[in-house]
Short mmCIF file of C-alpha atoms in Angstrom, two decimals:
data_model
loop_
_atom_site.label_atom_id
_atom_site.label_comp_id
_atom_site.label_asym_id
_atom_site.label_seq_id
_atom_site.Cartn_x
_atom_site.Cartn_y
_atom_site.Cartn_z
CA MET A 1 12.47 -10.83 -23.10
CA SER A 2 13.78 -14.05 -21.60
CA VAL A 3 11.72 -17.17 -20.92
CA ARG A 4 12.28 -16.61 -17.20
CA GLN A 5 10.67 -13.14 -17.42
CA LEU A 6 7.61 -14.62 -19.09
CA LEU A 7 6.91 -17.04 -16.24
CA TRP A 8 4.02 -15.92 -14.07
CA TYR A 9 5.37 -17.29 -10.82
CA ASN A 10 8.33 -14.94 -10.49
CA LYS A 11 6.08 -11.87 -10.26
CA GLU A 12 4.97 -10.36 -6.95
CA ASP A 13 1.69 -9.11 -8.39
CA ASN A 14 0.65 -12.57 -9.57
CA TRP A 15 1.31 -14.15 -6.19
CA ALA A 16 -0.55 -11.33 -4.44
CA ASN A 17 -3.53 -12.03 -6.69
CA VAL A 18 -3.38 -15.80 -6.15
CA ILE A 19 -3.19 -15.54 -2.36
CA GLY A 20 -5.68 -12.67 -2.01
CA ILE A 21 -8.31 -14.14 -4.34
CA SER A 22 -7.93 -17.63 -2.87
CA LEU A 23 -8.51 -16.33 0.65
CA VAL A 24 -11.64 -14.44 -0.42
CA VAL A 25 -13.08 -17.44 -2.30
CA VAL A 26 -12.30 -20.03 0.40
CA ILE A 27 -13.67 -17.84 3.21
CA SER A 28 -16.83 -17.03 1.24
CA ILE A 29 -17.51 -20.65 0.27
CA ALA A 30 -16.94 -21.83 3.84
CA TRP A 31 -19.42 -19.22 5.09
CA CYS A 32 -22.05 -20.31 2.53
CA MET A 33 -21.56 -23.97 3.51
CA ASP A 34 -21.99 -23.17 7.19
CA MET A 35 -18.35 -24.11 7.86
CA PHE A 36 -17.13 -20.64 8.76
CA HIS A 37 -16.37 -21.71 12.34
CA ILE A 38 -13.19 -23.45 11.12
CA PHE A 39 -11.58 -20.01 10.75
CA ASP A 40 -11.96 -19.23 14.45
CA ILE A 41 -8.56 -20.79 15.00
CA PHE A 42 -6.99 -17.97 12.94
CA ARG A 43 -8.41 -15.21 15.13
CA VAL A 44 -5.77 -13.60 17.33
CA GLN A 45 -7.37 -11.08 19.65
CA PHE A 46 -6.01 -8.96 22.46
CA THR A 47 -7.98 -7.45 25.35
CA GLY A 48 -7.87 -3.74 26.11
CA TRP A 49 -5.68 -2.71 29.03
CA SER A 50 -4.48 0.44 30.79
CA GLY A 51 -1.52 1.58 32.82
CA LEU A 52 1.08 -1.19 33.15
CA ALA A 53 -1.39 -4.09 33.31
CA VAL A 54 -0.06 -5.57 30.07
CA ILE A 55 -0.82 -9.14 31.16
CA LYS A 56 -4.52 -8.31 30.93
CA SER A 57 -4.18 -7.99 27.15
CA LEU A 58 -3.45 -11.72 26.91
CA GLN A 59 -6.33 -13.02 29.00
CA ASN A 60 -8.50 -13.87 25.95
CA THR A 61 -5.60 -14.77 23.65
CA HIS A 62 -5.19 -18.41 22.62
CA PHE A 63 -1.63 -19.54 21.97
CA LEU A 64 -2.79 -22.09 19.41
CA HIS A 65 -4.40 -19.33 17.33
CA ILE A 66 -1.13 -17.39 17.31
CA VAL A 67 0.76 -20.48 16.14
CA VAL A 68 -1.72 -21.40 13.39
CA LEU A 69 -1.82 -17.87 11.93
CA TRP A 70 1.99 -17.80 11.99
CA ILE A 71 2.49 -21.21 10.35
CA VAL A 72 -0.03 -20.66 7.54
CA PHE A 73 1.33 -17.28 6.46
CA MET A 74 4.96 -18.26 6.98
CA VAL A 75 4.53 -21.25 4.66
CA LEU A 76 2.65 -19.21 2.04
CA PHE A 77 5.19 -16.40 2.08
CA ALA A 78 8.16 -18.79 2.12
CA VAL A 79 6.86 -20.38 -1.10
CA VAL A 80 6.57 -16.92 -2.66
CA ALA A 81 10.07 -15.97 -1.44
CA ARG A 82 11.40 -19.13 -3.12
CA TYR A 83 9.92 -18.21 -6.49
CA LEU A 84 11.01 -14.58 -6.11
CA GLU A 85 14.53 -15.98 -5.75
CA ARG A 86 15.02 -14.89 -2.15
CA ASP A 87 17.04 -16.82 0.42
CA VAL A 88 14.21 -18.86 1.97
CA GLY A 89 16.10 -19.70 5.15
CA LYS A 90 16.88 -16.06 5.88
CA PHE A 91 13.36 -15.04 4.91
CA ILE A 92 11.81 -17.44 7.43
CA VAL A 93 14.03 -16.06 10.19
CA GLY A 94 13.22 -12.49 9.16
CA PHE A 95 9.48 -13.12 8.95
CA ASN A 96 9.51 -14.78 12.37
CA VAL A 97 10.98 -11.59 13.83
CA VAL A 98 8.42 -9.44 12.03
CA TYR A 99 5.59 -11.72 13.17
CA CYS A 100 6.70 -11.54 16.81
CA LEU A 101 6.89 -7.76 16.53
CA SER A 102 3.38 -7.73 15.06
CA LEU A 103 2.11 -9.52 18.19
CA LEU A 104 3.74 -6.81 20.28
CA VAL A 105 2.03 -4.24 18.05
CA GLY A 106 -1.32 -5.96 18.67
CA ILE A 107 -0.79 -5.70 22.42
CA LEU A 108 0.35 -2.06 22.31
CA SER A 109 -2.54 -1.00 20.07
CA THR A 110 -5.10 -2.19 22.67
CA GLN A 111 -3.59 0.00 25.39
CA SER A 112 -5.97 2.71 26.58
CA LEU A 113 -3.71 5.59 25.45
CA ALA A 114 -3.40 4.08 21.96
CA LYS A 115 -7.19 3.84 21.78
CA GLU A 116 -7.56 7.40 23.01
CA TRP A 117 -5.16 8.66 20.34
CA GLN A 118 -6.77 6.43 17.68
CA LEU A 119 -3.51 4.60 16.99
CA GLU A 120 -4.57 1.58 14.95
CA MET A 121 -2.34 -1.50 14.61
CA PRO A 122 -0.70 -0.47 11.30
CA LEU A 123 0.22 2.97 12.65
CA VAL A 124 1.63 1.49 15.87
CA ALA A 125 3.59 -0.95 13.68
CA LEU A 126 5.10 1.93 11.71
CA LEU A 127 6.07 3.81 14.88
CA LEU A 128 7.66 0.73 16.42
CA GLY A 129 9.57 -0.01 13.22
CA LEU A 130 10.84 3.57 12.97
CA ILE A 131 12.01 3.54 16.59
CA LEU A 132 13.90 0.28 16.12
CA SER A 133 15.49 1.20 12.78
CA ASN A 134 16.68 4.60 13.99
CA THR A 135 18.00 3.46 17.37
CA LEU A 136 19.47 0.05 16.50
CA SER A 137 21.83 -1.09 13.76
CA LEU A 138 19.73 -3.69 11.99
CA PRO A 139 21.66 -6.18 9.82
CA GLN A 140 21.26 -5.85 6.07
CA TRP A 141 20.35 -9.53 5.64
CA PHE A 142 17.32 -8.90 7.87
CA LYS A 143 16.21 -5.92 5.78
CA ASP A 144 16.64 -8.00 2.63
CA THR A 145 13.92 -10.38 3.89
CA PHE A 146 11.22 -7.68 3.81
CA LEU A 147 8.53 -8.22 1.16
CA THR A 148 6.96 -4.82 1.76
CA GLU A 149 5.44 -4.22 -1.67
CA PHE A 150 4.17 -7.79 -1.81
CA TYR A 151 2.39 -7.47 1.52
CA VAL A 152 0.65 -4.23 0.58
CA LYS A 153 -0.50 -5.73 -2.72
CA ILE A 154 -2.13 -8.65 -0.90
CA GLY A 155 -3.83 -6.17 1.42
CA ILE A 156 -5.19 -4.17 -1.50
CA VAL A 157 -6.53 -7.31 -3.21
CA LEU A 158 -8.28 -8.30 0.05
CA MET A 159 -9.69 -4.79 0.29
CA GLY A 160 -11.30 -5.24 -3.12
CA ALA A 161 -13.62 -7.92 -1.71
CA THR A 162 -15.11 -5.40 0.72
CA LEU A 163 -15.94 -2.88 -2.01
CA PRO A 164 -18.95 -3.68 -4.27
CA VAL A 165 -18.11 -3.64 -7.96
CA THR A 166 -20.97 -1.18 -8.49
CA LEU A 167 -19.08 1.23 -6.25
CA LEU A 168 -15.95 0.89 -8.39
CA PHE A 169 -17.91 1.75 -11.52
CA SER A 170 -19.74 4.69 -9.96
CA ALA A 171 -16.64 6.15 -8.29
CA GLY A 172 -14.05 5.20 -10.88
CA SER A 173 -14.60 8.14 -13.22
CA VAL A 174 -14.40 10.70 -10.41
CA ALA A 175 -11.31 9.01 -8.93
CA ILE A 176 -9.57 8.95 -12.32
CA MET A 177 -10.44 12.56 -13.09
CA GLN A 178 -9.27 13.86 -9.72
CA ALA A 179 -6.12 11.73 -9.78
CA CYS A 180 -5.22 12.81 -13.32
CA ILE A 181 -5.44 16.49 -12.41
CA VAL A 182 -3.14 16.02 -9.43
CA THR A 183 -0.74 13.68 -11.22
CA ILE A 184 -0.19 15.90 -14.24
CA ILE A 185 0.23 19.14 -12.29
CA THR A 186 2.49 17.62 -9.64
CA PHE A 187 4.66 15.70 -12.11
CA PHE A 188 5.42 18.70 -14.31
CA SER A 189 5.90 21.00 -11.30
CA ILE A 190 8.62 18.77 -9.87
CA PHE A 191 10.12 18.15 -13.32
CA PHE A 192 10.23 21.88 -14.15
CA VAL A 193 11.82 22.90 -10.84
CA ALA A 194 14.34 20.04 -10.95
CA THR A 195 15.49 20.68 -14.55
CA LYS A 196 15.04 24.44 -15.04
CA PHE A 197 15.86 25.81 -11.57
CA PHE A 198 18.44 23.28 -10.39
CA GLY A 199 19.72 22.02 -13.73
CA LEU A 200 19.26 18.35 -12.89
CA PRO A 201 19.24 15.85 -15.78
CA ALA A 202 15.83 15.45 -17.41
CA ALA A 203 15.70 11.73 -16.62
CA PHE A 204 16.40 12.49 -12.95
CA GLY A 205 13.67 15.15 -12.94
CA ALA A 206 11.19 12.69 -14.47
CA THR A 207 12.08 10.08 -11.83
CA LEU A 208 11.50 12.59 -9.02
CA GLY A 209 8.25 13.75 -10.64
CA ALA A 210 6.96 10.20 -11.00
CA GLY A 211 7.75 9.37 -7.38
CA GLY A 212 5.79 12.38 -6.18
CA SER A 213 2.82 12.12 -8.51
CA ILE A 214 2.05 8.55 -9.57
CA CYS A 215 2.73 5.73 -7.13
CA GLY A 216 5.77 6.51 -5.04
CA VAL A 217 8.65 4.05 -4.95
CA SER A 218 7.23 1.80 -7.69
CA ALA A 219 6.81 4.74 -10.06
CA ALA A 220 10.32 6.04 -9.32
CA ILE A 221 11.75 2.64 -10.27
CA VAL A 222 9.58 2.15 -13.37
CA ILE A 223 9.95 5.68 -14.73
CA GLY A 224 13.61 5.81 -13.75
CA ASN A 225 14.27 2.72 -15.88
CA ALA A 226 12.09 3.98 -18.73
CA SER A 227 13.85 7.36 -18.81
CA GLY A 228 17.36 5.95 -18.60
CA ALA A 229 18.08 7.59 -15.24
CA GLN A 230 21.24 6.65 -13.39
CA LYS A 231 20.85 4.05 -10.62
CA GLU A 232 22.01 6.48 -7.94
CA HIS A 233 19.39 9.00 -9.11
CA VAL A 234 16.66 6.36 -8.73
CA SER A 235 17.96 5.58 -5.23
CA VAL A 236 17.88 9.27 -4.28
CA ALA A 237 14.31 9.60 -5.57
CA ILE A 238 13.23 6.55 -3.57
CA SER A 239 14.80 7.95 -0.39
CA ILE A 240 12.98 11.28 -0.79
CA VAL A 241 9.68 9.53 -1.53
CA VAL A 242 10.02 7.41 1.61
CA PHE A 243 10.89 10.45 3.75
CA TRP A 244 7.87 12.50 2.68
CA ALA A 245 5.56 9.48 2.62
CA VAL A 246 6.39 8.72 6.26
CA ILE A 247 5.94 12.36 7.27
CA MET A 248 2.53 12.49 5.58
CA ILE A 249 1.37 9.38 7.43
CA PHE A 250 1.24 11.51 10.57
CA VAL A 251 0.52 14.96 9.10
CA LEU A 252 -2.47 14.14 6.89
CA PRO A 253 -4.69 12.48 9.55
CA LEU A 254 -3.94 15.35 11.93
CA LEU A 255 -4.94 17.91 9.29
CA CYS A 256 -8.09 15.95 8.43
CA HIS A 257 -9.18 16.02 12.09
CA LEU A 258 -8.12 19.67 12.47
CA PHE A 259 -10.26 20.72 9.49
CA GLY A 260 -13.14 18.47 10.57
CA LEU A 261 -13.31 16.79 7.17
CA ASP A 262 -15.93 14.24 6.24
CA MET A 263 -14.25 10.81 6.13
CA GLY A 264 -14.96 10.34 2.42
CA VAL A 265 -13.38 13.72 1.68
CA ALA A 266 -10.46 12.94 4.00
CA GLY A 267 -9.76 9.62 2.27
CA ALA A 268 -9.86 11.25 -1.16
CA TRP A 269 -7.44 13.98 0.00
CA ILE A 270 -5.02 11.36 1.32
CA GLY A 271 -5.35 9.49 -1.98
CA THR A 272 -4.26 12.57 -3.93
CA SER A 273 -1.60 13.76 -1.47
CA GLU A 274 0.24 10.60 -0.39
CA PHE A 275 2.97 9.18 -2.60
CA ALA A 276 3.00 5.45 -1.82
CA ASP A 277 0.24 2.86 -1.45
CA ALA A 278 1.44 1.51 1.89
CA ALA A 279 2.00 4.94 3.43
CA GLY A 280 -1.36 6.21 2.20
CA LEU A 281 -3.14 3.19 3.64
CA ALA A 282 -1.47 3.83 6.99
CA ALA A 283 -2.64 7.46 6.92
CA ALA A 284 -6.18 6.50 5.87
CA GLN A 285 -6.42 3.76 8.50
CA GLY A 286 -5.19 6.26 11.05
CA LEU A 287 -8.54 7.99 10.66
CA GLY A 288 -10.28 4.84 11.91
CA ASP A 289 -13.05 4.91 9.30
CA GLU A 290 -13.69 2.41 6.49
CA ARG A 291 -15.05 5.14 4.19
CA ALA A 292 -11.73 6.96 4.36
CA VAL A 293 -9.81 3.78 3.52
CA ALA A 294 -12.14 2.99 0.59
CA ALA A 295 -11.96 6.54 -0.82
CA PHE A 296 -8.18 6.51 -0.58
CA THR A 297 -8.00 3.14 -2.33
CA LEU A 298 -10.12 4.27 -5.28
CA ILE A 299 -8.11 7.45 -5.83
CA LYS A 300 -4.72 5.81 -5.41
CA VAL A 301 -5.24 2.40 -7.00
CA ILE A 302 -7.83 3.13 -9.69
CA GLY A 303 -6.91 6.76 -10.29
CA ARG A 304 -3.10 6.75 -10.09
CA ASP A 305 -1.43 3.34 -9.94
CA MET A 306 -3.08 1.89 -13.01
CA PHE A 307 -1.60 4.56 -15.31
CA VAL A 308 2.05 3.91 -14.47
CA GLY A 309 2.39 1.87 -17.69
CA VAL A 310 1.13 4.77 -19.82
CA TRP A 311 3.55 7.15 -18.12
CA ALA A 312 6.39 4.67 -18.70
CA VAL A 313 5.73 4.70 -22.47
CA LEU A 314 5.48 8.51 -22.63
CA VAL A 315 8.68 9.00 -20.65
CA ALA A 316 10.51 6.32 -22.66
CA LEU A 317 9.52 8.13 -25.87
CA LEU A 318 10.80 11.45 -24.52
CA SER A 319 14.01 9.81 -23.36
CA ALA A 320 14.65 8.21 -26.75
CA ALA A 321 13.57 11.21 -28.85
CA VAL A 322 14.92 14.11 -26.78
CA TRP A 323 16.93 13.42 -23.62
CA HIS A 324 19.18 10.62 -24.91
CA LYS A 325 18.67 11.06 -28.64
CA SER A 326 22.31 10.47 -29.58
CA THR A 327 22.48 7.10 -27.81
CA THR A 328 18.99 5.78 -28.61
CA ALA A 329 18.68 6.40 -32.34
CA ASN A 330 17.68 2.81 -33.08
CA VAL A 331 15.56 2.19 -29.98
CA ARG A 332 11.94 1.22 -30.59
CA ILE A 333 9.35 2.00 -27.94
CA SER A 334 6.53 -0.54 -28.01
CA SER A 335 3.04 -0.02 -26.62
CA ARG A 336 3.55 -3.45 -25.06
CA ILE A 337 5.37 -1.61 -22.27
CA ILE A 338 1.97 -0.39 -21.04
CA TRP A 339 0.92 -3.97 -20.27
CA GLU A 340 4.34 -4.99 -18.95
CA ARG A 341 4.40 -2.05 -16.52
CA PHE A 342 0.73 -2.24 -15.58
CA PRO A 343 0.36 -3.18 -11.87
CA LYS A 344 -1.36 -6.57 -12.17
CA PHE A 345 -2.50 -6.52 -8.54
CA ILE A 346 -5.09 -3.92 -9.63
CA LEU A 347 -6.76 -6.70 -11.64
CA GLY A 348 -6.80 -8.82 -8.49
CA PHE A 349 -8.35 -5.92 -6.59
CA MET A 350 -11.12 -5.65 -9.20
CA LEU A 351 -11.66 -9.41 -9.38
CA ALA A 352 -11.99 -9.61 -5.58
CA SER A 353 -14.62 -6.88 -5.79
CA VAL A 354 -16.52 -8.86 -8.43
CA ILE A 355 -16.33 -12.05 -6.35
CA GLY A 356 -17.56 -10.32 -3.18
CA THR A 357 -20.39 -8.70 -5.12
CA MET A 358 -21.40 -12.01 -6.72
CA PHE A 359 -21.62 -13.78 -3.38
CA VAL A 360 -23.80 -10.98 -2.02
CA SER A 361 -26.05 -10.96 -5.10
CA TYR A 362 -26.63 -14.74 -5.02
CA LEU A 363 -27.28 -14.96 -1.30
CA PRO A 364 -30.78 -14.35 0.10
CA GLU A 365 -31.25 -10.69 1.00
CA SER A 366 -31.80 -11.64 4.63
CA THR A 367 -28.21 -12.95 4.84
CA HIS A 368 -26.42 -10.01 3.19
CA LYS A 369 -25.53 -8.23 6.43
CA ALA A 370 -24.42 -11.48 8.08
CA TYR A 371 -22.11 -12.33 5.16
CA GLN A 372 -20.60 -8.85 5.16
CA ALA A 373 -20.15 -8.79 8.93
CA GLU A 374 -18.77 -12.31 9.30
CA ALA A 375 -17.06 -13.45 6.07
CA LEU A 376 -15.93 -10.03 4.84
CA GLY A 377 -15.28 -9.00 8.43
CA PHE A 378 -12.76 -11.85 8.70
CA VAL A 379 -11.21 -10.78 5.38
CA LYS A 380 -10.68 -7.36 6.99
CA GLU A 381 -9.02 -9.01 10.00
CA LEU A 382 -6.54 -10.79 7.74
CA ARG A 383 -6.03 -7.59 5.77
CA ASN A 384 -5.19 -5.78 9.00
CA TRP A 385 -2.48 -8.34 9.82
CA VAL A 386 -0.98 -8.04 6.32
CA PHE A 387 -0.94 -4.25 6.60
CA THR A 388 0.66 -4.51 10.03
CA TRP A 389 3.53 -6.55 8.55
CA THR A 390 3.73 -4.01 5.72
CA PHE A 391 4.14 -1.02 8.02
CA LEU A 392 6.57 -2.83 10.29
CA CYS A 393 8.76 -3.45 7.24
CA ILE A 394 8.47 0.18 6.16
CA GLY A 395 9.47 1.42 9.60
CA LEU A 396 12.28 -1.11 9.99
CA SER A 397 13.80 -0.15 6.63
CA THR A 398 13.55 3.65 7.07
CA GLU A 399 16.66 5.36 8.43
CA PHE A 400 16.28 9.13 8.52
CA LYS A 401 20.04 9.75 8.84
CA LYS A 402 20.54 8.18 5.40
CA ILE A 403 17.62 10.01 3.81
CA ILE A 404 18.88 13.48 4.78
CA ARG A 405 22.09 12.87 2.80
CA VAL A 406 20.34 12.74 -0.58
CA GLY A 407 21.26 16.27 -1.62
CA PHE A 408 19.76 19.75 -1.48
CA ALA A 409 18.54 20.24 -5.06
CA PRO A 410 16.48 17.06 -5.58
CA PHE A 411 15.02 17.31 -2.09
CA ILE A 412 13.87 20.93 -2.61
CA ALA A 413 12.47 20.15 -6.07
CA PHE A 414 10.44 17.28 -4.66
CA SER A 415 9.36 19.32 -1.64
CA ILE A 416 8.01 22.07 -3.89
CA GLY A 417 5.91 19.40 -5.53
CA VAL A 418 4.62 18.42 -2.09
CA ALA A 419 3.76 22.07 -1.37
CA ILE A 420 1.69 22.15 -4.59
CA ASN A 421 0.20 18.68 -4.23
CA LEU A 422 -1.15 19.12 -0.70
CA PRO A 423 -3.41 22.19 -1.21
CA LEU A 424 -4.39 21.05 -4.70
CA GLY A 425 -5.61 17.70 -3.36
CA PHE A 426 -7.47 19.50 -0.57
CA PHE A 427 -9.20 21.82 -3.07
CA LEU A 428 -10.25 18.97 -5.36
CA SER A 429 -11.53 16.78 -2.51
CA ASN A 430 -13.16 19.42 -0.33
CA TYR A 431 -14.51 21.79 -2.99
CA MET A 432 -14.49 20.58 -6.58
CA PHE A 433 -15.67 16.98 -5.94
CA VAL A 434 -16.94 17.49 -2.40
CA ASP A 435 -20.56 16.43 -3.03
CA PHE A 436 -19.45 13.09 -4.41
CA TRP A 437 -17.05 12.27 -1.58
CA ARG A 438 -19.43 13.39 1.18
CA ASN A 439 -22.04 10.97 -0.13
CA PHE A 440 -19.52 8.22 -0.83
CA MET A 441 -20.61 4.83 0.63
CA ARG A 442 -23.54 6.33 2.52
#
């Protein structure tokens, strides 16, 4: 490992933790010191409107607030882009476009029809991004400025502050158990179909299985590298993951409403049935209930994401011992890979939960609700903006015409995994663990 790889500041996860934790701490301290009013300048709000009266949405919007929110996050993200070795100049231009689009999303999401259909800002952002990417030819340099994974990691860290650490401990075991059942069954289902029915290389099958069972795009990349899969096979797996993840953003909330599921149950089902963090958050937020978002987060982040390092070691061992035995005779697989592959933003998520819980525990009981409504409420507002930028980037980078060219065999193998994953997650959430999820956060 090179010295450059050891440096903390060239890692997305570390920057997500620094920014997310800093925001939580600064906001909480300011609230305790009766200085919370200084954050009013960051609040960008749009008024509800109907018909074509779009100007009405801006009647309570302050231009200065829009500018301050833009400048602060642009500077923060530009610094991160610099250390992630991105072209800072291009990134600033790209982020400015995304930010302007997010303002349009804010206006559209307050329209009466959007409210009637429960289209929250992140979901409107995804729809707008998909429309633009599939009707316009967006330049590649613009797409290269997207920090999609980084944005969603910040959002997850901020979400940690709104979940008491006691809740993580009480729900963690259930989330891990449910997630493990789904992950193991889905992974080996996709792997078996891909290798035995379609004769795809084992490393390719493992990459597809990881993308559909662990944590979507990130897992496909990590497991693809660990298994020695070809680069084009990793790209195909990513394309299929994105396709199904986007489809499920719309399908899962509709099914949850159709079946009349409790929001805790619905969030848990989405957590076991979605493939990517960002897509799952969009689906959970589409339900418009904080319990659903929290249940999803526990299943996906605590139950599935945190084990990607373990899977990387297991797959690397199989690759060296079985799949590529002739070319990896002298390769040593170290348990250190578990830590190297472990998503560090999960630690930030947990630390934010601890910090939020500590502030609540040290404050007088009479102020608990005020702190949660005001300080943590503002954290949720910032989280909503970060998720909006996330889903805009997802939509803007998703071109369906490219995804459908990935090939019949890998697409069918993955889709069979989806067909198994969906009812299995429903059974676990709505029957096997239903009592826990119905009482979750009540």
